[in-house]
CSV table of C-alpha atoms in Angstrom, one decimal:
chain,number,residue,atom,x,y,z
A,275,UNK,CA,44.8,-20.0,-2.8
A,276,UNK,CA,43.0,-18.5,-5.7
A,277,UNK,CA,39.6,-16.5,-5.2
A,278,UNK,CA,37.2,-14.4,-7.1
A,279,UNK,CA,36.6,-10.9,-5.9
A,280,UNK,CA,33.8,-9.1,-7.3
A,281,UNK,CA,33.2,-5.1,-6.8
A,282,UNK,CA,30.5,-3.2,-7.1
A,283,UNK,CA,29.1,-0.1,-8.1
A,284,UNK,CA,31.7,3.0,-6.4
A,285,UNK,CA,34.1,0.0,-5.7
A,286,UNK,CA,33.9,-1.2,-9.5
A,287,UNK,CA,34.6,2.5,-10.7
A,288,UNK,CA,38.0,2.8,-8.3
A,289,UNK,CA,39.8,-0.4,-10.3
A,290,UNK,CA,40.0,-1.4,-14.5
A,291,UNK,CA,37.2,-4.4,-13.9
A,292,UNK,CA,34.8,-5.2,-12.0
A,293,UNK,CA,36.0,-8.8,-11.4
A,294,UNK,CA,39.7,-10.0,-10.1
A,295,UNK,CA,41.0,-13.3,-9.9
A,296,UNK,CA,44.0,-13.3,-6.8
A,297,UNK,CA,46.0,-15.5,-4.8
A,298,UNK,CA,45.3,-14.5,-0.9
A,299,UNK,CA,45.4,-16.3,2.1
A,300,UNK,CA,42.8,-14.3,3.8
A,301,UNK,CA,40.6,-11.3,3.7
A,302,UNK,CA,42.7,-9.2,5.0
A,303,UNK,CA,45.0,-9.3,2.1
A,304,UNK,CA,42.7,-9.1,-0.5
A,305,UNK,CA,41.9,-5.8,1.2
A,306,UNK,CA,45.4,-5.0,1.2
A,307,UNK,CA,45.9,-5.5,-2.2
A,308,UNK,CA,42.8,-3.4,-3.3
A,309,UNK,CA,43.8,-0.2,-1.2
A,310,UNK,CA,48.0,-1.2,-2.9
A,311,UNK,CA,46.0,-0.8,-5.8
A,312,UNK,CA,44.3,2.4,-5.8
A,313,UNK,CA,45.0,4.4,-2.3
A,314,UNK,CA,41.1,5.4,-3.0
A,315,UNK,CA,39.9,2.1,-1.6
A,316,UNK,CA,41.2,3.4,1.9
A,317,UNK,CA,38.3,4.6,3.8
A,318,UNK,CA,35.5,2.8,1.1
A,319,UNK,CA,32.6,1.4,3.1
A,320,UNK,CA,31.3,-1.9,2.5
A,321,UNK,CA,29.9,-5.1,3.5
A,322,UNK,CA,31.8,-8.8,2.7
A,323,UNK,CA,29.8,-11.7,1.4
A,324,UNK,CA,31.7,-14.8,0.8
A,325,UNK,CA,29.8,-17.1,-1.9
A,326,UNK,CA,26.8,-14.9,-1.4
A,327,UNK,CA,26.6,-14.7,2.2
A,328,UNK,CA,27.2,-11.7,4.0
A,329,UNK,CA,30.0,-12.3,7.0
A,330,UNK,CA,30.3,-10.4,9.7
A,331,UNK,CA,34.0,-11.5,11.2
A,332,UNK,CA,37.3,-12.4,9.6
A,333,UNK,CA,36.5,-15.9,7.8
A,334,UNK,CA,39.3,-18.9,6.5
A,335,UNK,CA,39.1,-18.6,2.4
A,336,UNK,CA,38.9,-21.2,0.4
A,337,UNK,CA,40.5,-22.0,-2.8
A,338,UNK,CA,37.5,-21.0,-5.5
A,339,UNK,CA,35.6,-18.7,-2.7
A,340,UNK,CA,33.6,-15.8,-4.8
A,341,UNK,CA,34.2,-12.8,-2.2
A,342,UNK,CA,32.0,-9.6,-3.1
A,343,UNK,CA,32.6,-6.2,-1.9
A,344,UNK,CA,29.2,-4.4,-1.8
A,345,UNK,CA,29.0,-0.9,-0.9
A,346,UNK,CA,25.9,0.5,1.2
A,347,UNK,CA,22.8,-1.0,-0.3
A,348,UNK,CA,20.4,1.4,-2.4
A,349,UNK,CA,17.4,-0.7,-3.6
A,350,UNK,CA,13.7,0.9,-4.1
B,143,UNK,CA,6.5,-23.5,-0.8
B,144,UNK,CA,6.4,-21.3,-3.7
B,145,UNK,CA,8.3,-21.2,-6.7
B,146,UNK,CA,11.3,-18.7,-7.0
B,147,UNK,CA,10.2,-15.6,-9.1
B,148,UNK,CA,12.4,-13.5,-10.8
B,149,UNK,CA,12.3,-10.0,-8.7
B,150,UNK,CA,14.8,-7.8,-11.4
B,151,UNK,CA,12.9,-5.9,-14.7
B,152,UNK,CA,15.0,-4.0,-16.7
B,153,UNK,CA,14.1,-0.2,-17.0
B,154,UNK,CA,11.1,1.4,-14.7
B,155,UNK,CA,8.1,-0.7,-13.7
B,156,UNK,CA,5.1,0.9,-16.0
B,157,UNK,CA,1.7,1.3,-14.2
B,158,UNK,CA,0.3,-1.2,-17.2
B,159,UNK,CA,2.5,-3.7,-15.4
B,160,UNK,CA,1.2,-2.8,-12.0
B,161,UNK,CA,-3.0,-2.6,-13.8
B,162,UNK,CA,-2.2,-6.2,-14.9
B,163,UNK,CA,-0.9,-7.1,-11.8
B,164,UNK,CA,-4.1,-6.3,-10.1
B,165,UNK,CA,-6.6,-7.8,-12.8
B,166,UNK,CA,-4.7,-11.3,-11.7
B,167,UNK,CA,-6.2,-11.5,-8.4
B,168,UNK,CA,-9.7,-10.7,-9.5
B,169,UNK,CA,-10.3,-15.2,-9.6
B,170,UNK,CA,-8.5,-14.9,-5.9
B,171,UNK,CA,-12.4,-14.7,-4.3
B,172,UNK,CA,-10.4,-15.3,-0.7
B,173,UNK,CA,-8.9,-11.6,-1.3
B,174,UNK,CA,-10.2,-8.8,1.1
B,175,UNK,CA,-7.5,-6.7,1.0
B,176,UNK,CA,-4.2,-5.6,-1.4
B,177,UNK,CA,-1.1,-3.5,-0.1
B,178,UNK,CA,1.2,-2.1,-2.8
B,179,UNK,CA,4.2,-0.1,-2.8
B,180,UNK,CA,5.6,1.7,-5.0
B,181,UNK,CA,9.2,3.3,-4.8
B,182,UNK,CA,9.7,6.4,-7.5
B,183,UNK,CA,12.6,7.8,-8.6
B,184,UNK,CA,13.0,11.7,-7.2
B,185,UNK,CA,14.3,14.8,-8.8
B,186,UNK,CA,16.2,15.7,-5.9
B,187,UNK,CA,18.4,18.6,-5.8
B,188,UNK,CA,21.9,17.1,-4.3
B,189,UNK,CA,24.8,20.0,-3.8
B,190,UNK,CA,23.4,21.8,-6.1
B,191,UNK,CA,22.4,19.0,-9.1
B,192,UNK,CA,19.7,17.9,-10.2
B,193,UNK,CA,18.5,13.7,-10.4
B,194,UNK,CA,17.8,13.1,-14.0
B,195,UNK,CA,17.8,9.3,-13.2
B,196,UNK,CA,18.9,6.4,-11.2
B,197,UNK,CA,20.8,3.8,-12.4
B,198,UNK,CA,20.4,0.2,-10.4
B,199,UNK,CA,23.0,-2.6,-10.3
B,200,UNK,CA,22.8,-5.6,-8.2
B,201,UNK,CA,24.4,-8.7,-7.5
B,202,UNK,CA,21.9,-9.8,-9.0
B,203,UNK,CA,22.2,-14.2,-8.0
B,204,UNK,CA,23.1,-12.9,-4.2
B,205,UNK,CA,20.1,-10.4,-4.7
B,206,UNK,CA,17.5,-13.1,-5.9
B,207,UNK,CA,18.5,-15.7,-2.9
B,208,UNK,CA,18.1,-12.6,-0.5
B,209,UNK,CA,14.8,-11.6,-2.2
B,210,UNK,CA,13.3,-15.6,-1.9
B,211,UNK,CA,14.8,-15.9,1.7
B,212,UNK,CA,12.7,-12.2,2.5
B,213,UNK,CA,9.8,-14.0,0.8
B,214,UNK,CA,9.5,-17.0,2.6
B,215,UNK,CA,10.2,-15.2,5.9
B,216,UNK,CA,7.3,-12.5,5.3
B,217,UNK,CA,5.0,-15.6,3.9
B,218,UNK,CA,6.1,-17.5,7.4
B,219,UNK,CA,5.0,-14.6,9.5
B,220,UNK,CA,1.8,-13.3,7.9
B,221,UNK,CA,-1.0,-15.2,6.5
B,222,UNK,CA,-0.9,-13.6,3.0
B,223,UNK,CA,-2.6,-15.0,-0.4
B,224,UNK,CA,-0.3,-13.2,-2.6
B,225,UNK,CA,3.2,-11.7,-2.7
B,226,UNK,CA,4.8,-10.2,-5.8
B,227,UNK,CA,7.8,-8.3,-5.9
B,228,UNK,CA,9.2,-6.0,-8.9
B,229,UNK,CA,12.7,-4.6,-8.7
B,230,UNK,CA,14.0,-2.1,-11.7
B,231,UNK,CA,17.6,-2.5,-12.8
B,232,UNK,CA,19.4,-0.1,-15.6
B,233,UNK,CA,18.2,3.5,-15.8
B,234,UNK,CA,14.6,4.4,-14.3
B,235,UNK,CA,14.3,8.2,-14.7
B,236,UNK,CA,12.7,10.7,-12.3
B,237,UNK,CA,9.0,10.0,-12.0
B,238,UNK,CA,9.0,6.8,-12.9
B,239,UNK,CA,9.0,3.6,-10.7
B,240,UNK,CA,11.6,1.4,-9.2
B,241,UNK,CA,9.9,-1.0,-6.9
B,242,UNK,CA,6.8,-2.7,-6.9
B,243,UNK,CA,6.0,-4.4,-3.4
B,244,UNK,CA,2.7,-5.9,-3.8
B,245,UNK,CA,0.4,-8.1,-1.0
B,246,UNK,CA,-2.5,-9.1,-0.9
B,247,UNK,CA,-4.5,-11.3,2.3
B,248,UNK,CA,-8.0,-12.2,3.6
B,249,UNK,CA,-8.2,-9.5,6.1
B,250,UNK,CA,-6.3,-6.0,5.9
B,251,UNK,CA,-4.3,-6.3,9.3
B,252,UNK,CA,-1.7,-8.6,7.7
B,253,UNK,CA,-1.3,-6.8,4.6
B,254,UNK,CA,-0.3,-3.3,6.5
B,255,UNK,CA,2.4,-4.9,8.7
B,256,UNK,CA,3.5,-7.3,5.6
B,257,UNK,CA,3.9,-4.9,3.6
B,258,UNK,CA,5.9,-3.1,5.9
B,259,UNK,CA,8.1,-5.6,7.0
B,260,UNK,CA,9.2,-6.2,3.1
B,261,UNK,CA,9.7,-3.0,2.2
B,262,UNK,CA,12.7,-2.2,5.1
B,263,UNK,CA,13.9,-6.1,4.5
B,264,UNK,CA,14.3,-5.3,0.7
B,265,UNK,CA,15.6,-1.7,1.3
B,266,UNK,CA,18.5,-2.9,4.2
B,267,UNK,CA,19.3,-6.6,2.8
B,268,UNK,CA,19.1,-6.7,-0.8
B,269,UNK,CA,22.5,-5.7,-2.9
B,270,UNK,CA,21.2,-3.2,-5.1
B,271,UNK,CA,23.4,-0.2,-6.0
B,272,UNK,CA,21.9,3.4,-7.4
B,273,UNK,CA,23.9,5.4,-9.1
B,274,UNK,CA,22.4,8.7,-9.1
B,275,UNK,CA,22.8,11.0,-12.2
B,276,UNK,CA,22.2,14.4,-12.5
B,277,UNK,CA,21.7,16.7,-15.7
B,278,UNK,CA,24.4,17.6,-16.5
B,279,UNK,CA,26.0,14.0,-16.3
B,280,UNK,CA,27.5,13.8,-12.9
B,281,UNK,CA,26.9,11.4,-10.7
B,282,UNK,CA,26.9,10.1,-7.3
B,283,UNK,CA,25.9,7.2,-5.7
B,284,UNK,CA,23.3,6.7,-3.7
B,285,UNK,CA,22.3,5.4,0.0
B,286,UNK,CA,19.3,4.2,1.7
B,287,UNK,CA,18.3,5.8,4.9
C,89,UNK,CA,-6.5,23.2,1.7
C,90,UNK,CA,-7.2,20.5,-1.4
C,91,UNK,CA,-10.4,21.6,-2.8
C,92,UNK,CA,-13.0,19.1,-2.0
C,93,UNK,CA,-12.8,15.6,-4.4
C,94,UNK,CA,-15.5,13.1,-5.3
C,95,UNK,CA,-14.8,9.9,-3.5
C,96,UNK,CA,-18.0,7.6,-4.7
C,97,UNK,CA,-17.6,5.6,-8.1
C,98,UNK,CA,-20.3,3.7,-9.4
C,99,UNK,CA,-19.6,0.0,-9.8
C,100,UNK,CA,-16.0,-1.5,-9.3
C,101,UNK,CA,-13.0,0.0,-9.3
C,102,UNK,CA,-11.1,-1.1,-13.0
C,103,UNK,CA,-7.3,-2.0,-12.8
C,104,UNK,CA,-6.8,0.5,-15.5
C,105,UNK,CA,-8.4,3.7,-13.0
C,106,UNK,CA,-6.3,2.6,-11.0
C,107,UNK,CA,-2.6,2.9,-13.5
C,108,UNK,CA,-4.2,6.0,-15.0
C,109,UNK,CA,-4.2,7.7,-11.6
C,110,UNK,CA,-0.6,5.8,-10.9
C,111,UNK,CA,0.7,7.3,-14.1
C,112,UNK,CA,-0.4,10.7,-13.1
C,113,UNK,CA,2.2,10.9,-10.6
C,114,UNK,CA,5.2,10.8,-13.1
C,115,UNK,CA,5.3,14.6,-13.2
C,116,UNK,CA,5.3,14.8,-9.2
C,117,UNK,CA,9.1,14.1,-9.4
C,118,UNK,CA,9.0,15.0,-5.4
C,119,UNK,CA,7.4,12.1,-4.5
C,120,UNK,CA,9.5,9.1,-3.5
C,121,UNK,CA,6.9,6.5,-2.0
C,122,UNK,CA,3.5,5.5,-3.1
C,123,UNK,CA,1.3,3.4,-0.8
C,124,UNK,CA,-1.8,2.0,-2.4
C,125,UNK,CA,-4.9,-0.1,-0.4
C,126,UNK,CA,-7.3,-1.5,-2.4
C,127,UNK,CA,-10.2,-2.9,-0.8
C,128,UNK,CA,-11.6,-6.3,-2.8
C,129,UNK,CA,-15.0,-8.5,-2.4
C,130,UNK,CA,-15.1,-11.6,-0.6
C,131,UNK,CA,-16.6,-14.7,-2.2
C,132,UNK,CA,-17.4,-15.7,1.9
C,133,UNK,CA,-19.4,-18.3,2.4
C,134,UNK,CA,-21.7,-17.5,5.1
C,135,UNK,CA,-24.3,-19.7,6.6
C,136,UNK,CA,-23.4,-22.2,3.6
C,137,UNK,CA,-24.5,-19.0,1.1
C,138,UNK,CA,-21.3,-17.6,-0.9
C,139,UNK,CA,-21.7,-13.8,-1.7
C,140,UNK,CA,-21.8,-13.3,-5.5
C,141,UNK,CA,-21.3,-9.1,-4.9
C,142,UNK,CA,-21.9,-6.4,-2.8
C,143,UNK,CA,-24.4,-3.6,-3.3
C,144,UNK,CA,-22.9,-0.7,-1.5
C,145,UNK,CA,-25.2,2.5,-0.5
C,146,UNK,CA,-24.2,5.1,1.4
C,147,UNK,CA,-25.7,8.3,3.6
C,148,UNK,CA,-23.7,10.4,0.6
C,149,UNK,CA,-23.7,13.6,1.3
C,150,UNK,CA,-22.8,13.0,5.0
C,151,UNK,CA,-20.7,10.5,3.8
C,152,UNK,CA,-18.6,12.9,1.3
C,153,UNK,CA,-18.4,15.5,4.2
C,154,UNK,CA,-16.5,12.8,6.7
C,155,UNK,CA,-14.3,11.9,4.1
C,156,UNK,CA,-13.2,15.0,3.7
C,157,UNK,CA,-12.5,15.4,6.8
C,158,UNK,CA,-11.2,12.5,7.2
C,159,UNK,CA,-9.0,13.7,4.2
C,160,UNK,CA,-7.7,17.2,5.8
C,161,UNK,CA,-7.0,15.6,9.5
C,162,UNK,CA,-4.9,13.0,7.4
C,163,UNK,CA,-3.1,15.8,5.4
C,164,UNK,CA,-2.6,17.8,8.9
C,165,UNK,CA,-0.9,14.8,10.8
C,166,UNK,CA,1.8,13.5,7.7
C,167,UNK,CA,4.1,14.9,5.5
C,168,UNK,CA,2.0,13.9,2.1
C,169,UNK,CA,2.4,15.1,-1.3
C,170,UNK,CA,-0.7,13.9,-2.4
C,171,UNK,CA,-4.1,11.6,-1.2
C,172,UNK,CA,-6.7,10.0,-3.4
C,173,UNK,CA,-9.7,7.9,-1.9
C,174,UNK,CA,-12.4,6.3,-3.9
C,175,UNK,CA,-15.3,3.9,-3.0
C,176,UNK,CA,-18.0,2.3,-5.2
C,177,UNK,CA,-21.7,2.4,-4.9
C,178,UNK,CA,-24.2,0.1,-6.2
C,179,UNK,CA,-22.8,-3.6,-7.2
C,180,UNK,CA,-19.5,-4.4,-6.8
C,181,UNK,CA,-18.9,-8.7,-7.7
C,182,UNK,CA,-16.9,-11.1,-5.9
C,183,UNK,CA,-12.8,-10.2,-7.1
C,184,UNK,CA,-13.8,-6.5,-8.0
C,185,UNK,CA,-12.1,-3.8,-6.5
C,186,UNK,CA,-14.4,-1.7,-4.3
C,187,UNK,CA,-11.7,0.7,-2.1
C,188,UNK,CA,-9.1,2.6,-3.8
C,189,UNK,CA,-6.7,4.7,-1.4
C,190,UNK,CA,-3.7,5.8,-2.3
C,191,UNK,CA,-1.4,8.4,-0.4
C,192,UNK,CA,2.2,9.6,-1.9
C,193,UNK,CA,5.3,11.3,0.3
C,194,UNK,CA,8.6,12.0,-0.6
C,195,UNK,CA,10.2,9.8,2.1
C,196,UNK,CA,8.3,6.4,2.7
C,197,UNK,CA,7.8,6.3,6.4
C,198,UNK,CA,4.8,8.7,6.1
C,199,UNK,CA,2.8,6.8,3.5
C,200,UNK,CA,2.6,3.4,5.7
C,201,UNK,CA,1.3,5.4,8.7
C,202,UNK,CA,-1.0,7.4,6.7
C,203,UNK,CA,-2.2,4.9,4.8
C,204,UNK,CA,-3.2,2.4,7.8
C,205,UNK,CA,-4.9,5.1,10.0
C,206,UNK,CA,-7.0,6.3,6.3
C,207,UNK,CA,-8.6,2.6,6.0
C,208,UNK,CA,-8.9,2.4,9.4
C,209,UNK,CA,-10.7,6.4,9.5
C,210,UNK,CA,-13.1,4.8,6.3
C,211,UNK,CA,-14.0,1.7,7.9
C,212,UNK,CA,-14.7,3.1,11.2
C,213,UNK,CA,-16.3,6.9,10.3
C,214,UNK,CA,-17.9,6.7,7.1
C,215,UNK,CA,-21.9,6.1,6.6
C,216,UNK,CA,-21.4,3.2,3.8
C,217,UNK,CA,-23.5,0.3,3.7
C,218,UNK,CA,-23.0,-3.3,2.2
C,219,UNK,CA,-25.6,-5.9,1.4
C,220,UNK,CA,-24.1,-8.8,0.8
C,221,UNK,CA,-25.8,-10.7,-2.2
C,222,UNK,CA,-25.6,-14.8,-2.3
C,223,UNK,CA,-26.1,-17.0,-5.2
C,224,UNK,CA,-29.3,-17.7,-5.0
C,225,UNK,CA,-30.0,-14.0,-4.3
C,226,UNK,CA,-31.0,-14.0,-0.4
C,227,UNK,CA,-28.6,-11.0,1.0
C,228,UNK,CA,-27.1,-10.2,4.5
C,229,UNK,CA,-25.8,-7.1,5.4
C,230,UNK,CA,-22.1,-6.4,5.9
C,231,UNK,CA,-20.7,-5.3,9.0
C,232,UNK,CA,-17.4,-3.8,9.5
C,233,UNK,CA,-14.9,-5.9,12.0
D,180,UNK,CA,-42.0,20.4,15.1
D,181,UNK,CA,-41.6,18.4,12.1
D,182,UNK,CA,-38.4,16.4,11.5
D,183,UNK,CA,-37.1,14.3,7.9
D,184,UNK,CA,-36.1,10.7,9.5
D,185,UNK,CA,-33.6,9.1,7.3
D,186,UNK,CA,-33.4,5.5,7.2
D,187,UNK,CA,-30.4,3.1,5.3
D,188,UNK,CA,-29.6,-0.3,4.3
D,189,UNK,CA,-31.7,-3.1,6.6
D,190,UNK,CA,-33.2,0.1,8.3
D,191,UNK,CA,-34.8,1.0,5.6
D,192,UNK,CA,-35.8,-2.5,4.2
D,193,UNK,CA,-38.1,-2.6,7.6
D,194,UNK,CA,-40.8,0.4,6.1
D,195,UNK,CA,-42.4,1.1,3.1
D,196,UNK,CA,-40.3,4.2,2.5
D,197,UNK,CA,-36.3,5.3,3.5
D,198,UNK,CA,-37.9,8.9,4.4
D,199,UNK,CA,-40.4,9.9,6.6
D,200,UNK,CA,-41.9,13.5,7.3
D,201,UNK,CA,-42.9,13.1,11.2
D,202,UNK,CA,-44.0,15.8,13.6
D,203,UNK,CA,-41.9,14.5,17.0
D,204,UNK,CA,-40.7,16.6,20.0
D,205,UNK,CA,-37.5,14.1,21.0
D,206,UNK,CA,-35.8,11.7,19.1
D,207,UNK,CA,-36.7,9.0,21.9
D,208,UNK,CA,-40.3,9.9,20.4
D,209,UNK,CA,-38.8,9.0,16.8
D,210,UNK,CA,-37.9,5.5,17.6
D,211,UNK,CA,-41.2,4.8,19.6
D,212,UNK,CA,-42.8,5.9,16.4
D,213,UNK,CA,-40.6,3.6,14.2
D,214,UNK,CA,-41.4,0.8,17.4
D,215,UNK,CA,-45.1,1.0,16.7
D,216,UNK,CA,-45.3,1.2,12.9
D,217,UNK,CA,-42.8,-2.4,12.9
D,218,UNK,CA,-41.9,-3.8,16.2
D,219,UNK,CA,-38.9,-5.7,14.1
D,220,UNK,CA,-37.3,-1.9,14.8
D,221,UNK,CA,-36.9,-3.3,18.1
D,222,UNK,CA,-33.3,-4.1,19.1
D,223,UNK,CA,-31.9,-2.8,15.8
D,224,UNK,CA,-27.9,-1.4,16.2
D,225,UNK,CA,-27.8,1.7,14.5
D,226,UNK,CA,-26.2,5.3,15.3
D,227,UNK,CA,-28.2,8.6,15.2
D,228,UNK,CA,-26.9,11.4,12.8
D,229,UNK,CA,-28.4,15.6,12.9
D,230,UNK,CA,-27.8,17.5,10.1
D,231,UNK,CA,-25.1,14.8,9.2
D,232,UNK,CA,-23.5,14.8,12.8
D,233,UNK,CA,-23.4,11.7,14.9
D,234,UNK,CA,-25.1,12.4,17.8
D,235,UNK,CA,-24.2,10.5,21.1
D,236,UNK,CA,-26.7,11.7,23.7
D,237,UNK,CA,-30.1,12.8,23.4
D,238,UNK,CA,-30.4,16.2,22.3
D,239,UNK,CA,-33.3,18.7,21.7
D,240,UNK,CA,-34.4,18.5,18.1
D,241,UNK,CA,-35.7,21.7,16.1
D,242,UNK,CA,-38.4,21.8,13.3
D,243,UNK,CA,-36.5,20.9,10.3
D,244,UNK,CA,-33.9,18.8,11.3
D,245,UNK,CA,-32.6,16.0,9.4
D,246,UNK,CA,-32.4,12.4,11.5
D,247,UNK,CA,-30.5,9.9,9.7
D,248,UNK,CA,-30.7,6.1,11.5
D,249,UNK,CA,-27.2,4.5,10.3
D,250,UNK,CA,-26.8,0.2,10.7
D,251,UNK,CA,-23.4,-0.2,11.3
D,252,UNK,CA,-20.7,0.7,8.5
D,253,UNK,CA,-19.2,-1.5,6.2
D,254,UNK,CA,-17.3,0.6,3.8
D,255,UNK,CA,-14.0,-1.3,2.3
């Protein structure tokens, strides 16, 4: 299935956008495909949210699912 | 229940903003008591560099959700009048200010715990991003303790 | 030791006193947290009377004294950058501003302690007096819960 | 010995002046005085400051002392 991952702020900086599009069957591989991509995503800490909502455990994906990648949080 | 309010202003939060802010509540004749916070932006020294600046990202339609859903929670818990919250994004240089937390309530008691309470929530659940840059154009990023 | 500071204002405390002494703090780039309190007049109703303003008087110079002490045990027990406490005398109105505190620290954990035990220190310590004035100009006077 | 007896806010409303120049030897003799000259004194709250010090027990005053009568705060 197709899904949106989103990066942000360090993440964004380690890949050419911000945004992919990729065919995945779970979280697992989309991880697996980021640290193929650029061995710096080995060892990056960050929180999943899948269509805005943080998840703690290994999730099913759904064709369309937005999944962000959101590094420690730094507000205020 | 209230209406959403947008919580993101681009560039620092100017104490005119915060003066106005206050001036609103002066018809609110139930007011005893107003709590604000203010986050600022420091000049810290960081392995040797200095912070010019902080620049704030978010994602920003998870961020608002997370910033009604800490509203309604904190206006569940405490009997407040008032609740306004201000939250920079782009660059907000040293010295100036980044978050604007502002209650306000009958008697002071709520207001001191409210405030409190909103402050952590928006510091440990909100997905904002600072990336810290120093003078000479370095950066880092930055993380809340 | 801060040299001593003139706490009593007469009338309300404006909104813009208020930004002004925010904006002052843009050159304190140490400072990461402010915490403000602002103290506000009730329109109560009380025995079917609603309070138009207060008239606040005080025991002054005794008054001045405790708050500065008030002001240096404060300073001795948190890690504060800086501390700024004003009060009114004479008529504040229903919605005006009569309590202005306002402690900054570089990490935020010290301004919400400080600034509850410094409202609680003024309420409790500090020989001010509030006659509370009704519409049709019968007064009460105020007492501190 | 002559004392300066301070009196505030509905104290003060209850005579014809907020200072008074009396020649006491106790400040239990103070607030019989104040009794006598309006017996609405009676039962009034209020806390006893010397020389700007709250006082909690009955002390000895000296010639020149300054006794301030304080109703209860209300500052904020």
């Amino acid at each position: 299935m197709k899904v949106t991952v989103l990066l942000f702020a360090q993440l964004a900086e380690l890949f050419p956008s911000s945004t992919l599009e990729i065919e995945v069957t779970s979280l697992q591989e989309i991880i697996e495909n980021l640290e193929s991509k650029n061995p710096d995503f080995i060892g990056q800490q960050y929180s999943v949210a899948i269509n805005e909502e943080i998840v703690q455990n290994e999730i099913a994906l759904k064709d369309g699912d937005i999944v962000a990648l959101l590094p420690p949080f730094a507000g205020g | 229940m209230k209406k959403p309010k947008k919580v993101f202003v681009e560039g620092p939060i100017s104490p005119d903003f915060i003066s106005r802010s206050i001036a609103q509540h002066s018809t609110k004749t139930g007011i005893g008591a107003h709590q604000i916070f203010l986050g600022q932006v420091r000049a810290d020294i960081l392995d040797g560099h200095q912070v010019k600046a902080i620049e704030y990202s978010a994602y920003e339609t998870m961020a608002e959700n997370i910033f009604h859903d800490i509203r309604e929670a904190t206006f569940a818990q405490f009997d407040l009048s008032c609740m306004h919250i201000y939250h920079s994004l782009g660059e907000v240089k040293a010295g100036e200010i980044c978050l604007f937390v502002f209650v306000s309530s009958k008697h002071r008691e709520a207001c001191y715990k409210a405030i409190h309470e909103l402050v952590e929530a928006i510091k440990a659940k909100v997905p904002i991003f600072g990336k810290e840059i120093f003078e000479d154009g370095a950066h880092i990023w930055k993380v809340n303790t």
